[in-house]
Short mmCIF file of C-alpha atoms in Angstrom, two decimals:
data_model
loop_
_atom_site.label_atom_id
_atom_site.label_comp_id
_atom_site.label_asym_id
_atom_site.label_seq_id
_atom_site.Cartn_x
_atom_site.Cartn_y
_atom_site.Cartn_z
CA UNK C 30 -32.50 -10.99 -13.69
CA UNK C 31 -30.49 -9.19 -10.94
CA UNK C 32 -26.91 -8.16 -11.47
CA UNK C 33 -24.64 -10.69 -9.50
CA UNK C 34 -22.33 -7.98 -8.20
CA UNK C 35 -25.15 -6.38 -6.53
CA UNK C 36 -25.75 -9.50 -4.41
CA UNK C 37 -22.24 -10.53 -3.55
CA UNK C 38 -21.09 -9.14 -0.15
CA UNK C 39 -17.68 -7.92 -1.33
CA UNK C 40 -19.38 -6.22 -4.49
CA UNK C 41 -22.00 -4.52 -2.33
CA UNK C 42 -19.39 -3.13 0.16
CA UNK C 43 -17.23 -1.74 -2.67
CA UNK C 44 -20.26 -0.23 -4.35
CA UNK C 45 -21.55 1.46 -1.12
CA UNK C 46 -18.30 2.77 0.30
CA UNK C 47 -15.79 3.32 -2.54
CA UNK C 48 -16.44 7.07 -2.36
CA UNK C 49 -15.87 7.19 1.47
CA UNK C 50 -12.78 5.10 1.02
CA UNK C 51 -11.31 7.68 -1.40
CA UNK C 52 -12.30 10.44 0.97
CA UNK C 53 -10.60 8.89 3.80
CA UNK C 54 -7.35 8.59 1.62
CA UNK C 55 -7.56 12.40 0.75
CA UNK C 56 -8.13 13.44 4.30
CA UNK C 57 -5.11 11.41 5.50
CA UNK C 58 -2.99 12.94 2.80
CA UNK C 59 -4.11 16.56 3.80
CA UNK C 60 -3.38 15.68 7.53
CA UNK C 61 0.14 14.38 6.69
CA UNK C 62 1.00 17.34 4.38
CA UNK C 63 -0.39 19.92 6.89
CA UNK C 64 1.42 18.45 9.97
CA UNK C 65 4.74 17.55 8.59
CA UNK C 66 7.12 17.86 10.44
CA UNK C 67 5.43 16.48 13.47
CA UNK C 68 7.39 18.78 15.98
CA UNK C 69 4.81 20.02 18.38
CA UNK C 70 6.86 18.83 21.28
CA UNK C 71 9.25 21.79 20.87
CA UNK C 72 8.65 24.87 22.68
CA UNK C 73 7.76 27.74 20.44
CA UNK C 74 8.82 31.27 21.63
CA UNK C 75 6.06 33.82 22.17
CA UNK C 76 2.21 33.11 22.50
CA UNK C 77 1.04 30.84 19.77
CA UNK C 78 -2.39 32.42 20.10
CA UNK C 79 -1.05 35.71 18.73
CA UNK C 80 -0.05 34.11 15.53
CA UNK C 81 -3.38 32.38 14.82
CA UNK C 82 -4.36 33.09 11.27
CA UNK C 83 -1.72 35.64 10.59
CA UNK C 84 -1.84 37.73 7.41
CA UNK C 85 1.92 37.68 6.60
CA UNK C 86 2.47 37.28 2.88
CA UNK C 87 6.13 37.39 2.46
CA UNK C 88 6.62 33.70 2.63
CA UNK C 89 3.82 32.79 0.11
CA UNK C 90 4.32 32.49 -3.54
CA UNK C 91 1.91 31.59 -6.29
CA UNK C 92 2.99 27.76 -6.42
CA UNK C 93 2.27 27.69 -2.60
CA UNK C 94 -1.28 28.99 -3.04
CA UNK C 95 -1.83 26.45 -5.99
CA UNK C 96 -0.67 23.66 -3.79
CA UNK C 97 -3.07 24.54 -1.13
CA UNK C 98 -5.92 24.77 -3.56
CA UNK C 99 -5.15 21.39 -5.43
CA UNK C 100 -4.77 19.77 -1.99
CA UNK C 101 -8.20 20.31 -0.97
CA UNK C 102 -9.93 19.72 -4.34
CA UNK C 103 -10.13 15.78 -3.70
CA UNK C 104 -11.76 16.52 -0.44
CA UNK C 105 -14.37 18.74 -2.07
CA UNK C 106 -14.97 16.17 -4.85
CA UNK C 107 -15.38 13.02 -2.59
CA UNK C 108 -17.12 14.77 0.35
CA UNK C 109 -19.65 16.36 -1.85
CA UNK C 110 -20.14 13.08 -3.65
CA UNK C 111 -20.66 11.12 -0.52
CA UNK C 112 -23.13 13.74 0.93
CA UNK C 113 -25.06 13.96 -2.29
CA UNK C 114 -25.40 10.21 -2.35
CA UNK C 115 -26.90 10.30 1.19
CA UNK C 116 -29.19 13.30 1.16
CA UNK C 117 -29.82 13.88 -2.75
CA UNK C 118 -29.79 17.71 -2.48
CA UNK C 119 -27.04 19.46 -4.24
CA UNK C 120 -27.37 22.78 -2.25
CA UNK C 121 -27.31 21.38 1.15
CA UNK C 122 -24.41 18.90 0.17
CA UNK C 123 -22.29 21.82 -1.22
CA UNK C 124 -22.77 23.94 1.92
CA UNK C 125 -21.91 21.11 4.18
CA UNK C 126 -18.91 20.27 2.14
CA UNK C 127 -17.60 23.86 2.42
CA UNK C 128 -18.21 23.86 6.10
CA UNK C 129 -16.45 20.53 6.62
CA UNK C 130 -13.54 21.56 4.65
CA UNK C 131 -13.27 24.97 6.30
CA UNK C 132 -13.43 23.15 9.85
CA UNK C 133 -10.69 20.86 8.76
CA UNK C 134 -8.35 23.61 7.54
CA UNK C 135 -9.12 25.66 10.73
CA UNK C 136 -8.05 22.74 12.82
CA UNK C 137 -4.91 22.09 10.88
CA UNK C 138 -4.00 25.93 10.96
CA UNK C 139 -4.59 25.85 14.85
CA UNK C 140 -2.19 22.85 15.23
CA UNK C 141 0.37 24.58 13.18
CA UNK C 142 0.52 27.53 15.79
CA UNK C 143 2.34 25.13 18.07
CA UNK C 144 4.87 24.05 15.47
CA UNK C 145 8.06 26.08 15.26
CA UNK C 146 8.52 25.12 11.53
CA UNK C 147 4.93 25.98 10.40
CA UNK C 148 3.00 29.21 10.02
CA UNK C 149 -0.79 29.80 10.45
CA UNK C 150 -2.35 31.97 7.85
CA UNK C 151 -5.58 33.29 6.44
CA UNK C 152 -4.18 32.70 3.01
CA UNK C 153 -4.02 28.94 3.65
CA UNK C 154 -7.63 28.90 4.87
CA UNK C 155 -8.97 30.84 1.92
CA UNK C 156 -6.95 28.68 -0.53
CA UNK C 157 -8.13 25.42 0.95
CA UNK C 158 -11.76 26.60 0.85
CA UNK C 159 -11.41 27.69 -2.73
CA UNK C 160 -9.91 24.19 -3.58
CA UNK C 161 -12.90 22.52 -1.95
CA UNK C 162 -15.23 24.72 -3.78
CA UNK C 163 -13.55 23.78 -7.16
CA UNK C 164 -13.76 20.12 -5.98
CA UNK C 165 -17.55 20.50 -5.77
CA UNK C 166 -17.79 21.82 -9.20
CA UNK C 167 -15.63 18.99 -10.55
CA UNK C 168 -17.67 16.32 -8.45
CA UNK C 169 -20.61 16.40 -10.72
CA UNK C 170 -18.33 15.54 -13.70
CA UNK C 171 -16.58 12.93 -11.65
CA UNK C 172 -19.84 11.27 -10.72
CA UNK C 173 -20.23 10.30 -14.32
CA UNK C 174 -16.63 9.36 -15.12
CA UNK C 175 -15.36 7.47 -11.93
CA UNK C 176 -18.17 4.88 -11.79
CA UNK C 177 -17.47 3.80 -15.28
CA UNK C 178 -13.78 3.67 -14.39
CA UNK C 179 -14.60 1.36 -11.36
CA UNK C 180 -17.00 -0.56 -13.44
CA UNK C 181 -14.32 -1.22 -16.09
CA UNK C 182 -11.95 -2.36 -13.44
CA UNK C 183 -14.68 -4.67 -11.83
CA UNK C 184 -15.34 -5.96 -15.14
CA UNK C 185 -11.70 -6.94 -15.88
CA UNK C 186 -11.66 -8.64 -12.46
CA UNK C 187 -14.62 -10.63 -13.64
CA UNK C 188 -13.59 -11.51 -17.31
CA UNK C 189 -9.67 -11.48 -16.92
CA UNK C 190 -8.88 -11.98 -13.28
CA UNK C 191 -5.16 -12.82 -13.98
CA UNK C 192 -4.64 -9.63 -15.95
CA UNK C 193 -6.33 -7.66 -13.30
CA UNK C 194 -4.16 -9.42 -10.43
CA UNK C 195 -1.15 -8.47 -12.40
CA UNK C 196 -2.02 -4.69 -12.69
CA UNK C 197 -3.10 -4.61 -9.06
CA UNK C 198 0.32 -5.99 -8.01
CA UNK C 199 2.23 -3.38 -10.26
CA UNK C 200 0.05 -0.73 -8.38
CA UNK C 201 1.09 -2.12 -5.02
CA UNK C 202 4.81 -1.95 -6.11
CA UNK C 203 4.44 1.71 -7.04
CA UNK C 204 2.53 2.47 -3.86
CA UNK C 205 5.34 0.81 -1.80
CA UNK C 206 7.96 2.61 -3.56
CA UNK C 207 6.33 5.97 -2.93
CA UNK C 208 5.89 5.57 0.87
CA UNK C 209 5.99 7.71 2.94
CA UNK C 210 4.74 10.05 0.16
CA UNK C 211 6.93 12.94 1.24
CA UNK C 212 7.23 14.38 -2.30
CA UNK C 213 8.86 17.73 -2.66
CA UNK C 214 9.86 19.33 -6.08
CA UNK C 215 11.79 22.24 -4.39
CA UNK C 216 14.99 22.81 -6.44
CA UNK C 217 17.24 22.75 -3.55
CA UNK C 218 15.79 19.46 -2.12
CA UNK C 219 15.95 17.86 -5.53
CA UNK C 220 19.49 18.94 -5.85
CA UNK C 221 20.31 17.27 -2.52
CA UNK C 222 18.37 14.10 -3.41
CA UNK C 223 20.31 13.61 -6.72
CA UNK C 224 23.61 14.20 -4.88
CA UNK C 225 22.48 11.51 -2.32
CA UNK C 226 21.83 9.03 -5.06
CA UNK C 227 24.06 5.96 -4.84
CA UNK C 228 25.38 4.94 -8.13
CA UNK C 229 28.12 2.48 -6.94
CA UNK C 230 26.52 -0.91 -6.04
CA UNK C 231 26.62 -1.63 -2.20
CA UNK C 232 27.96 1.83 -1.50
CA UNK C 233 25.75 2.50 1.45
CA UNK C 234 26.58 -0.70 2.90
CA UNK C 235 30.35 -0.08 2.65
CA UNK C 236 30.07 3.11 4.37
CA UNK C 237 27.85 1.65 7.23
CA UNK C 238 30.37 -1.15 7.75
CA UNK C 239 33.25 1.30 7.93
CA UNK C 240 31.48 3.49 10.43
CA UNK C 241 30.42 0.37 12.45
CA UNK C 242 34.19 -0.73 12.49
CA UNK C 243 35.34 2.66 13.66
CA UNK C 244 32.55 2.79 16.48
CA UNK C 245 33.74 -0.80 17.70
CA UNK C 246 37.40 0.20 17.78
CA UNK C 247 36.73 3.30 19.92
CA UNK C 248 34.45 1.32 22.26
CA UNK C 249 31.21 3.10 21.30
CA UNK C 250 28.82 0.17 21.58
CA UNK C 251 25.64 2.26 20.91
CA UNK C 252 26.87 3.65 17.72
CA UNK C 253 28.28 0.21 16.66
CA UNK C 254 24.73 -1.29 17.14
CA UNK C 255 23.07 1.56 15.48
CA UNK C 256 25.19 1.15 12.38
CA UNK C 257 24.67 -2.65 12.33
CA UNK C 258 20.94 -2.24 12.56
CA UNK C 259 20.85 0.12 9.69
CA UNK C 260 23.06 -2.28 7.70
CA UNK C 261 21.00 -5.23 8.49
CA UNK C 262 17.72 -3.46 7.86
CA UNK C 263 18.96 -2.44 4.37
CA UNK C 264 19.67 -5.96 3.57
CA UNK C 265 16.12 -7.04 4.60
CA UNK C 266 14.65 -4.34 2.31
CA UNK C 267 16.83 -5.67 -0.55
CA UNK C 268 15.55 -9.20 0.00
CA UNK C 269 12.00 -7.89 0.08
CA UNK C 270 12.66 -5.95 -3.34
CA UNK C 271 13.88 -9.14 -5.05
CA UNK C 272 11.02 -11.29 -3.71
CA UNK C 273 8.52 -8.81 -4.91
CA UNK C 274 9.99 -8.83 -8.48
CA UNK C 275 10.20 -12.62 -8.41
CA UNK C 276 6.29 -12.56 -7.76
CA UNK C 277 5.93 -10.09 -10.51
CA UNK C 278 7.71 -12.12 -13.19
CA UNK C 279 5.75 -15.21 -11.90
CA UNK C 280 2.45 -13.51 -12.49
CA UNK C 281 3.40 -11.79 -15.84
CA UNK C 282 4.76 -14.68 -17.74
CA UNK C 283 1.47 -16.73 -17.91
CA UNK C 284 -0.46 -13.57 -18.76
CA UNK C 285 1.83 -12.78 -21.73
CA UNK C 286 1.69 -16.40 -22.91
CA UNK C 287 -1.87 -17.28 -22.24
CA UNK C 288 -3.77 -14.01 -23.00
CA UNK C 289 -1.61 -12.07 -25.31
CA UNK C 290 -0.31 -15.23 -27.17
CA UNK C 291 3.35 -14.44 -27.11
CA UNK C 292 5.62 -17.23 -27.91
CA UNK C 293 8.35 -18.32 -25.49
CA UNK C 294 11.07 -16.14 -26.64
CA UNK C 295 8.72 -13.19 -27.02
CA UNK C 296 7.38 -13.74 -23.54
CA UNK C 297 11.07 -13.72 -22.15
CA UNK C 298 11.99 -10.51 -23.99
CA UNK C 299 8.69 -8.69 -23.01
CA UNK C 300 8.98 -9.77 -19.42
CA UNK C 301 12.63 -8.54 -19.24
CA UNK C 302 11.71 -5.22 -20.97
CA UNK C 303 8.61 -4.49 -18.80
CA UNK C 304 9.91 -5.71 -15.42
CA UNK C 305 13.43 -4.20 -15.97
CA UNK C 306 11.95 -0.83 -16.93
CA UNK C 307 9.74 -0.80 -13.77
CA UNK C 308 12.66 -1.46 -11.66
CA UNK C 309 14.22 1.70 -12.87
CA UNK C 310 11.21 3.71 -12.69
CA UNK C 311 10.67 2.86 -9.06
CA UNK C 312 14.00 4.25 -8.21
CA UNK C 313 13.20 7.37 -10.21
CA UNK C 314 9.96 7.80 -8.22
CA UNK C 315 12.15 7.86 -5.11
CA UNK C 316 14.32 10.77 -5.99
CA UNK C 317 11.75 13.51 -5.14
CA UNK C 318 10.97 11.74 -1.81
CA UNK C 319 12.42 13.81 1.16
CA UNK C 320 13.33 10.82 3.17
CA UNK C 321 14.49 8.55 0.53
CA UNK C 322 17.11 8.60 -2.31
CA UNK C 323 17.71 6.37 -5.42
CA UNK C 324 20.27 3.52 -5.01
CA UNK C 325 21.55 1.43 -7.96
CA UNK C 326 21.65 -1.50 -5.61
CA UNK C 327 17.83 -1.60 -5.42
CA UNK C 328 17.81 -2.09 -9.15
CA UNK C 329 20.19 -4.90 -9.11
CA UNK C 330 18.39 -6.87 -6.46
CA UNK C 331 15.07 -6.15 -8.51
CA UNK C 332 16.80 -7.73 -11.55
CA UNK C 333 17.94 -10.60 -9.34
CA UNK C 334 14.47 -11.20 -8.30
CA UNK C 335 13.52 -11.18 -12.06
CA UNK C 336 16.04 -14.06 -12.63
CA UNK C 337 14.75 -16.02 -9.70
CA UNK C 338 11.16 -15.67 -11.12
CA UNK C 339 12.06 -16.72 -14.49
CA UNK C 340 13.70 -19.79 -13.28
CA UNK C 341 11.02 -20.70 -10.82
CA UNK C 342 8.35 -20.13 -13.58
CA UNK C 343 10.30 -22.34 -16.05
CA UNK C 344 10.44 -25.06 -13.51
CA UNK C 345 6.86 -24.79 -12.78
CA UNK C 346 5.95 -24.86 -16.51
CA UNK C 347 8.24 -27.79 -17.36
CA UNK C 348 6.64 -31.01 -18.80
CA UNK C 349 7.61 -32.93 -15.74
CA UNK C 350 5.80 -30.42 -13.42
CA UNK C 351 2.83 -30.40 -15.61
CA UNK C 352 2.53 -34.15 -15.45
CA UNK C 353 2.80 -34.12 -11.77
CA UNK C 354 0.15 -31.50 -11.42
CA UNK C 355 -1.98 -33.68 -13.70
CA UNK C 356 -1.32 -36.68 -11.42
CA UNK C 357 -2.95 -34.73 -8.55
CA UNK C 358 -0.14 -32.73 -7.10
CA UNK C 359 -1.03 -29.18 -6.33
CA UNK C 360 2.06 -27.08 -5.83
CA UNK C 361 0.19 -24.18 -4.49
CA UNK C 362 -0.48 -26.06 -1.37
CA UNK C 363 3.34 -26.02 -1.01
CA UNK C 364 4.07 -22.49 -2.18
CA UNK C 365 1.64 -20.69 0.29
CA UNK C 366 3.19 -22.38 3.48
CA UNK C 367 6.56 -21.40 2.22
CA UNK C 368 5.55 -17.92 1.73
CA UNK C 369 4.00 -17.80 5.21
CA UNK C 370 7.29 -19.17 6.87
CA UNK C 371 9.34 -16.65 5.01
CA UNK C 372 7.17 -13.81 6.16
CA UNK C 373 7.32 -15.06 9.73
CA UNK C 374 11.09 -15.22 9.34
CA UNK C 375 11.26 -11.69 7.98
CA UNK C 376 9.02 -10.40 11.09
CA UNK C 377 11.48 -12.13 13.49
CA UNK C 378 14.55 -10.94 11.54
CA UNK C 379 13.54 -7.25 11.55
CA UNK C 380 12.40 -7.62 15.15
CA UNK C 381 15.76 -8.59 16.68
CA UNK C 382 18.28 -6.98 14.54
CA UNK C 383 21.08 -5.81 14.96
CA UNK C 384 21.48 -8.82 17.23
CA UNK C 385 23.73 -6.89 19.65
CA UNK C 386 22.29 -7.89 23.07
CA UNK C 387 23.44 -6.07 26.25
CA UNK C 388 22.57 -6.64 30.11
CA UNK C 389 22.80 -2.99 30.95
CA UNK C 390 19.78 -1.69 29.02
CA UNK C 391 17.49 -1.69 32.07
CA UNK C 392 15.68 -4.90 31.04
CA UNK C 393 11.92 -5.20 31.02
CA UNK C 394 11.54 -2.89 34.15
CA UNK C 395 13.29 -0.05 32.46
CA UNK C 396 11.44 -0.54 29.08
CA UNK C 397 7.99 -0.48 30.76
CA UNK C 398 8.84 2.59 32.80
CA UNK C 399 10.11 4.40 29.66
CA UNK C 400 7.82 6.99 28.16
CA UNK C 401 8.36 5.47 24.77
CA UNK C 402 6.57 2.44 26.06
CA UNK C 403 3.17 4.09 25.67
CA UNK C 404 1.47 3.39 22.43
CA UNK C 405 2.74 5.70 19.69
CA UNK C 406 4.55 7.96 22.06
CA UNK C 407 7.90 7.32 20.37
CA UNK C 408 6.42 8.64 17.08
CA UNK C 409 5.61 12.01 18.80
CA UNK C 410 9.36 12.98 18.79
CA UNK C 411 10.14 11.94 15.27
CA UNK C 412 9.28 13.16 11.74
CA UNK C 413 5.79 12.31 10.59
CA UNK C 414 6.97 10.92 7.20
CA UNK C 415 9.42 8.58 8.96
CA UNK C 416 6.51 7.47 11.26
CA UNK C 417 4.22 6.73 8.25
CA UNK C 418 6.99 4.69 6.67
CA UNK C 419 7.60 2.48 9.88
CA UNK C 420 3.93 2.05 10.55
CA UNK C 421 2.98 1.08 7.14
CA UNK C 422 5.83 -1.50 6.82
CA UNK C 423 5.01 -3.22 10.12
CA UNK C 424 1.15 -3.10 9.33
CA UNK C 425 1.76 -4.54 5.85
CA UNK C 426 4.10 -7.47 6.91
CA UNK C 427 1.71 -8.53 9.61
CA UNK C 428 -1.16 -8.28 7.22
CA UNK C 429 0.68 -10.36 4.61
CA UNK C 430 1.53 -12.98 7.28
CA UNK C 431 -2.19 -13.26 8.45
CA UNK C 432 -3.56 -13.62 4.97
CA UNK C 433 -1.03 -16.41 4.08
CA UNK C 434 -1.59 -18.27 7.31
CA UNK C 435 -5.43 -17.98 6.78
CA UNK C 436 -4.96 -19.50 3.29
CA UNK C 437 -2.73 -22.55 4.34
CA UNK C 438 -4.20 -23.24 7.76
CA UNK C 439 -7.02 -25.74 7.13
CA UNK C 440 -8.50 -25.57 10.71
CA UNK C 441 -9.52 -21.90 10.04
CA UNK C 442 -11.45 -22.60 6.86
CA UNK C 443 -14.65 -23.87 8.69
CA UNK C 444 -14.69 -21.11 11.26
CA UNK C 445 -16.66 -17.88 11.39
CA UNK C 446 -15.11 -14.59 10.31
CA UNK C 447 -14.86 -13.36 13.92
CA UNK C 448 -13.28 -16.50 14.99
CA UNK C 449 -10.65 -16.41 12.22
CA UNK C 450 -9.80 -12.81 12.82
CA UNK C 451 -9.56 -13.20 16.62
CA UNK C 452 -7.31 -16.22 16.30
CA UNK C 453 -4.93 -14.69 13.86
CA UNK C 454 -4.83 -11.30 15.71
CA UNK C 455 -4.05 -13.19 18.87
CA UNK C 456 -1.18 -14.94 17.17
CA UNK C 457 0.11 -11.62 15.73
CA UNK C 458 0.02 -9.99 19.20
CA UNK C 459 1.93 -12.99 20.78
CA UNK C 460 4.64 -12.66 18.17
CA UNK C 461 4.98 -9.00 18.61
CA UNK C 462 5.02 -9.52 22.46
CA UNK C 463 7.96 -11.93 22.23
CA UNK C 464 9.88 -9.68 19.95
CA UNK C 465 9.30 -6.60 22.36
CA UNK C 466 10.68 -8.56 25.19
CA UNK C 467 13.72 -9.37 23.16
CA UNK C 468 14.11 -5.65 22.07
CA UNK C 469 14.26 -4.63 25.80
CA UNK C 470 17.80 -6.12 25.85
CA UNK C 471 18.92 -4.58 22.53
CA UNK C 472 20.54 -1.02 23.05
CA UNK C 473 19.27 0.56 19.90
CA UNK C 474 15.63 -0.80 19.97
CA UNK C 475 12.68 0.60 21.77
CA UNK C 476 10.05 -1.55 23.53
CA UNK C 477 6.64 -0.24 22.91
CA UNK C 478 3.03 -1.21 22.87
CA UNK C 479 2.80 0.36 19.45
CA UNK C 480 3.91 -2.84 17.69
CA UNK C 481 1.29 -4.95 19.55
CA UNK C 482 -1.42 -2.67 18.24
CA UNK C 483 0.03 -2.72 14.69
CA UNK C 484 0.19 -6.58 14.87
CA UNK C 485 -3.31 -6.77 15.90
CA UNK C 486 -4.59 -4.29 13.28
CA UNK C 487 -2.44 -5.79 10.39
CA UNK C 488 -3.60 -9.40 11.21
CA UNK C 489 -7.14 -8.23 11.42
CA UNK C 490 -6.95 -6.48 8.00
CA UNK C 491 -4.93 -9.40 6.34
CA UNK C 492 -7.55 -11.88 7.36
CA UNK C 493 -10.46 -9.84 6.29
CA UNK C 494 -8.71 -8.96 2.99
CA UNK C 495 -7.89 -12.62 2.37
CA UNK C 496 -11.47 -13.80 3.04
CA UNK C 497 -12.94 -11.07 0.55
CA UNK C 498 -10.22 -11.66 -2.00
CA UNK C 499 -11.00 -15.34 -2.20
CA UNK C 500 -14.64 -14.79 -2.42
CA UNK C 501 -14.34 -12.22 -5.03
CA UNK C 502 -11.93 -14.21 -6.97
CA UNK C 503 -14.23 -17.27 -6.90
CA UNK C 504 -17.06 -14.86 -8.01
CA UNK C 505 -14.88 -13.52 -10.78
CA UNK C 506 -14.10 -17.10 -12.03
CA UNK C 507 -17.89 -18.01 -12.25
CA UNK C 508 -19.10 -17.39 -15.74
CA UNK C 509 -22.63 -18.61 -16.38
CA UNK C 510 -23.32 -17.33 -19.90
CA UNK C 511 -26.59 -17.73 -21.86
CA UNK C 512 -26.68 -19.16 -25.17
CA UNK C 513 -27.95 -16.09 -26.79
CA UNK C 514 -27.81 -12.52 -25.27
CA UNK C 515 -31.19 -11.61 -24.15
CA UNK C 516 -32.41 -8.04 -23.69
CA UNK C 517 -30.83 -6.35 -20.73
CA UNK C 518 -33.55 -5.84 -18.26
CA UNK C 519 -33.62 -3.10 -15.71
CA UNK C 520 -31.59 -4.35 -12.64
CA UNK C 521 -33.26 -4.52 -9.25
CA UNK C 522 -32.47 -1.72 -6.71
CA UNK C 523 -30.69 -3.10 -3.82
CA UNK C 524 -31.45 -1.10 -0.45
CA UNK C 525 -28.53 1.31 0.13
CA UNK C 526 -27.35 1.59 -3.45
CA UNK C 527 -27.98 4.49 -5.64
CA UNK C 528 -28.67 4.37 -9.54
CA UNK C 529 -24.89 5.33 -10.03
CA UNK C 530 -24.02 2.21 -8.08
CA UNK C 531 -26.52 0.06 -10.08
CA UNK C 532 -24.76 1.40 -13.11
CA UNK C 533 -21.42 -0.11 -12.00
CA UNK C 534 -23.13 -3.37 -11.42
CA UNK C 535 -24.68 -3.39 -14.92
CA UNK C 536 -21.20 -2.98 -16.45
CA UNK C 537 -20.04 -6.20 -14.83
CA UNK C 538 -23.03 -8.30 -15.84
CA UNK C 539 -21.73 -11.36 -17.64
CA UNK C 540 -22.16 -11.04 -21.44
CA UNK C 541 -21.61 -13.81 -24.07
CA UNK C 542 -19.72 -11.28 -26.28
CA UNK C 543 -17.24 -10.22 -23.48
CA UNK C 544 -13.69 -11.32 -24.00
CA UNK C 545 -12.85 -14.25 -21.55
CA UNK C 546 -9.30 -15.07 -20.51
CA UNK C 547 -7.90 -18.21 -22.18
CA UNK C 548 -6.31 -21.09 -20.38
CA UNK C 549 -2.94 -20.30 -18.80
CA UNK C 550 -1.38 -23.52 -19.54
CA UNK C 551 1.61 -23.41 -22.01
CA UNK C 552 0.69 -24.00 -25.66
CA UNK C 553 1.95 -27.15 -27.04
CA UNK C 554 4.73 -26.96 -29.52
CA UNK C 555 3.45 -27.30 -33.14
CA UNK C 556 4.22 -30.59 -34.77
CA UNK C 557 6.21 -30.70 -38.18
CA UNK C 558 4.30 -31.66 -41.17
CA UNK C 559 5.91 -34.40 -43.31
#
């Protein structure tokens, strides 16, 4: 008897590459932290080579050294883990991990020579190598803990997919609230962030509208368009916040009623308590972010989304709706196209705002000849954390659009993965091209090939994610349980998987004693006894 997860394509990919995926996230975090702000275009006085690996210690404190150590510990953990899985020799894996970590640190320190706001130092190098060494020591312990955590997560996807889906969505909300991950706990920056917190609803919008009116009166069209763009952009984000919490409420209510067996009033109270508290927590997370600040209006729109989700769920669970679904009406076939259309509208809206067109912008000829037209060139002259925020937002919205379109477009269901990916990526590039042409006639927008690349990458990722998510979800819903639990045999080793990976597969093997998720249909009301 072989473990089903080891034979499933999505399961085999996760089992083989989950350590490498974690390593990639750790490296990206180190690159962001080491290169912020991305201001290498500025001219630095003096010869940068003279400051390579300086030994000045006046600017360093014990917290700075600790931050460098802890920053490289995840790289030491995941890189050593990945190399040990490949070569099975602890000494060689440890030496290669230290060498690679030192090379990464030297490269970042070398780039910092050309940044006027950064200092290249030997202290950073030694702290980073020390952090990687500590990560190697912790990696042996992590090799026993993390696989069991991953196995527990996969087991929950197999046995309780709706609960796992709800937890995953909550994690995505926290992830989106923390973008661009520019956390700083410096006392001065925290004090500024607290002062920048908006406690008056729509306070930022009122200030932007007043500034736009002033610019319009004095005839400053560029400033007027800029303030309008910031105003409309803020509204689009508030709509996204409301929609995300409406989806959260939609997912949470059936889980509370079906799995945890809350009654109707208890489900309503628990939903308001959990979702309302999460709405406040997300704003608190944004306080230590350098480029963001807490806004009470965000919380209000999240609560508005909760109300919309409650009303929509009550309508969906009404007796009339249940009878309609029992008669053969599947409302999911209507919900997904609506979501796809709304996502397409969001892409178009954010692409053409502030809707202030002008003929003296140079048109397409001027936009193509500009330096900012080159891919990612416009990001070289901006802060790295702001770049991350913009890139991830555009990438995510195109990925969501492609995933929804791949779900509701029946013509794509019979095509191969390559055909589906190429078709949806082409559609994304066409949409981005049209929007870039329109932006050439908007004074405050920049026409660039960057959006075309992000559209193609986002649609590709969304298509592949949708395909694997559907396959894995169907796999999770398949429960072929024997009548009696037999003795658990030793699972077969699949080429490319280590015994640790097989352990994860055994944790997700179906068991007749494992808890299963009950039906999510509302419970009938108890009848009164005479």
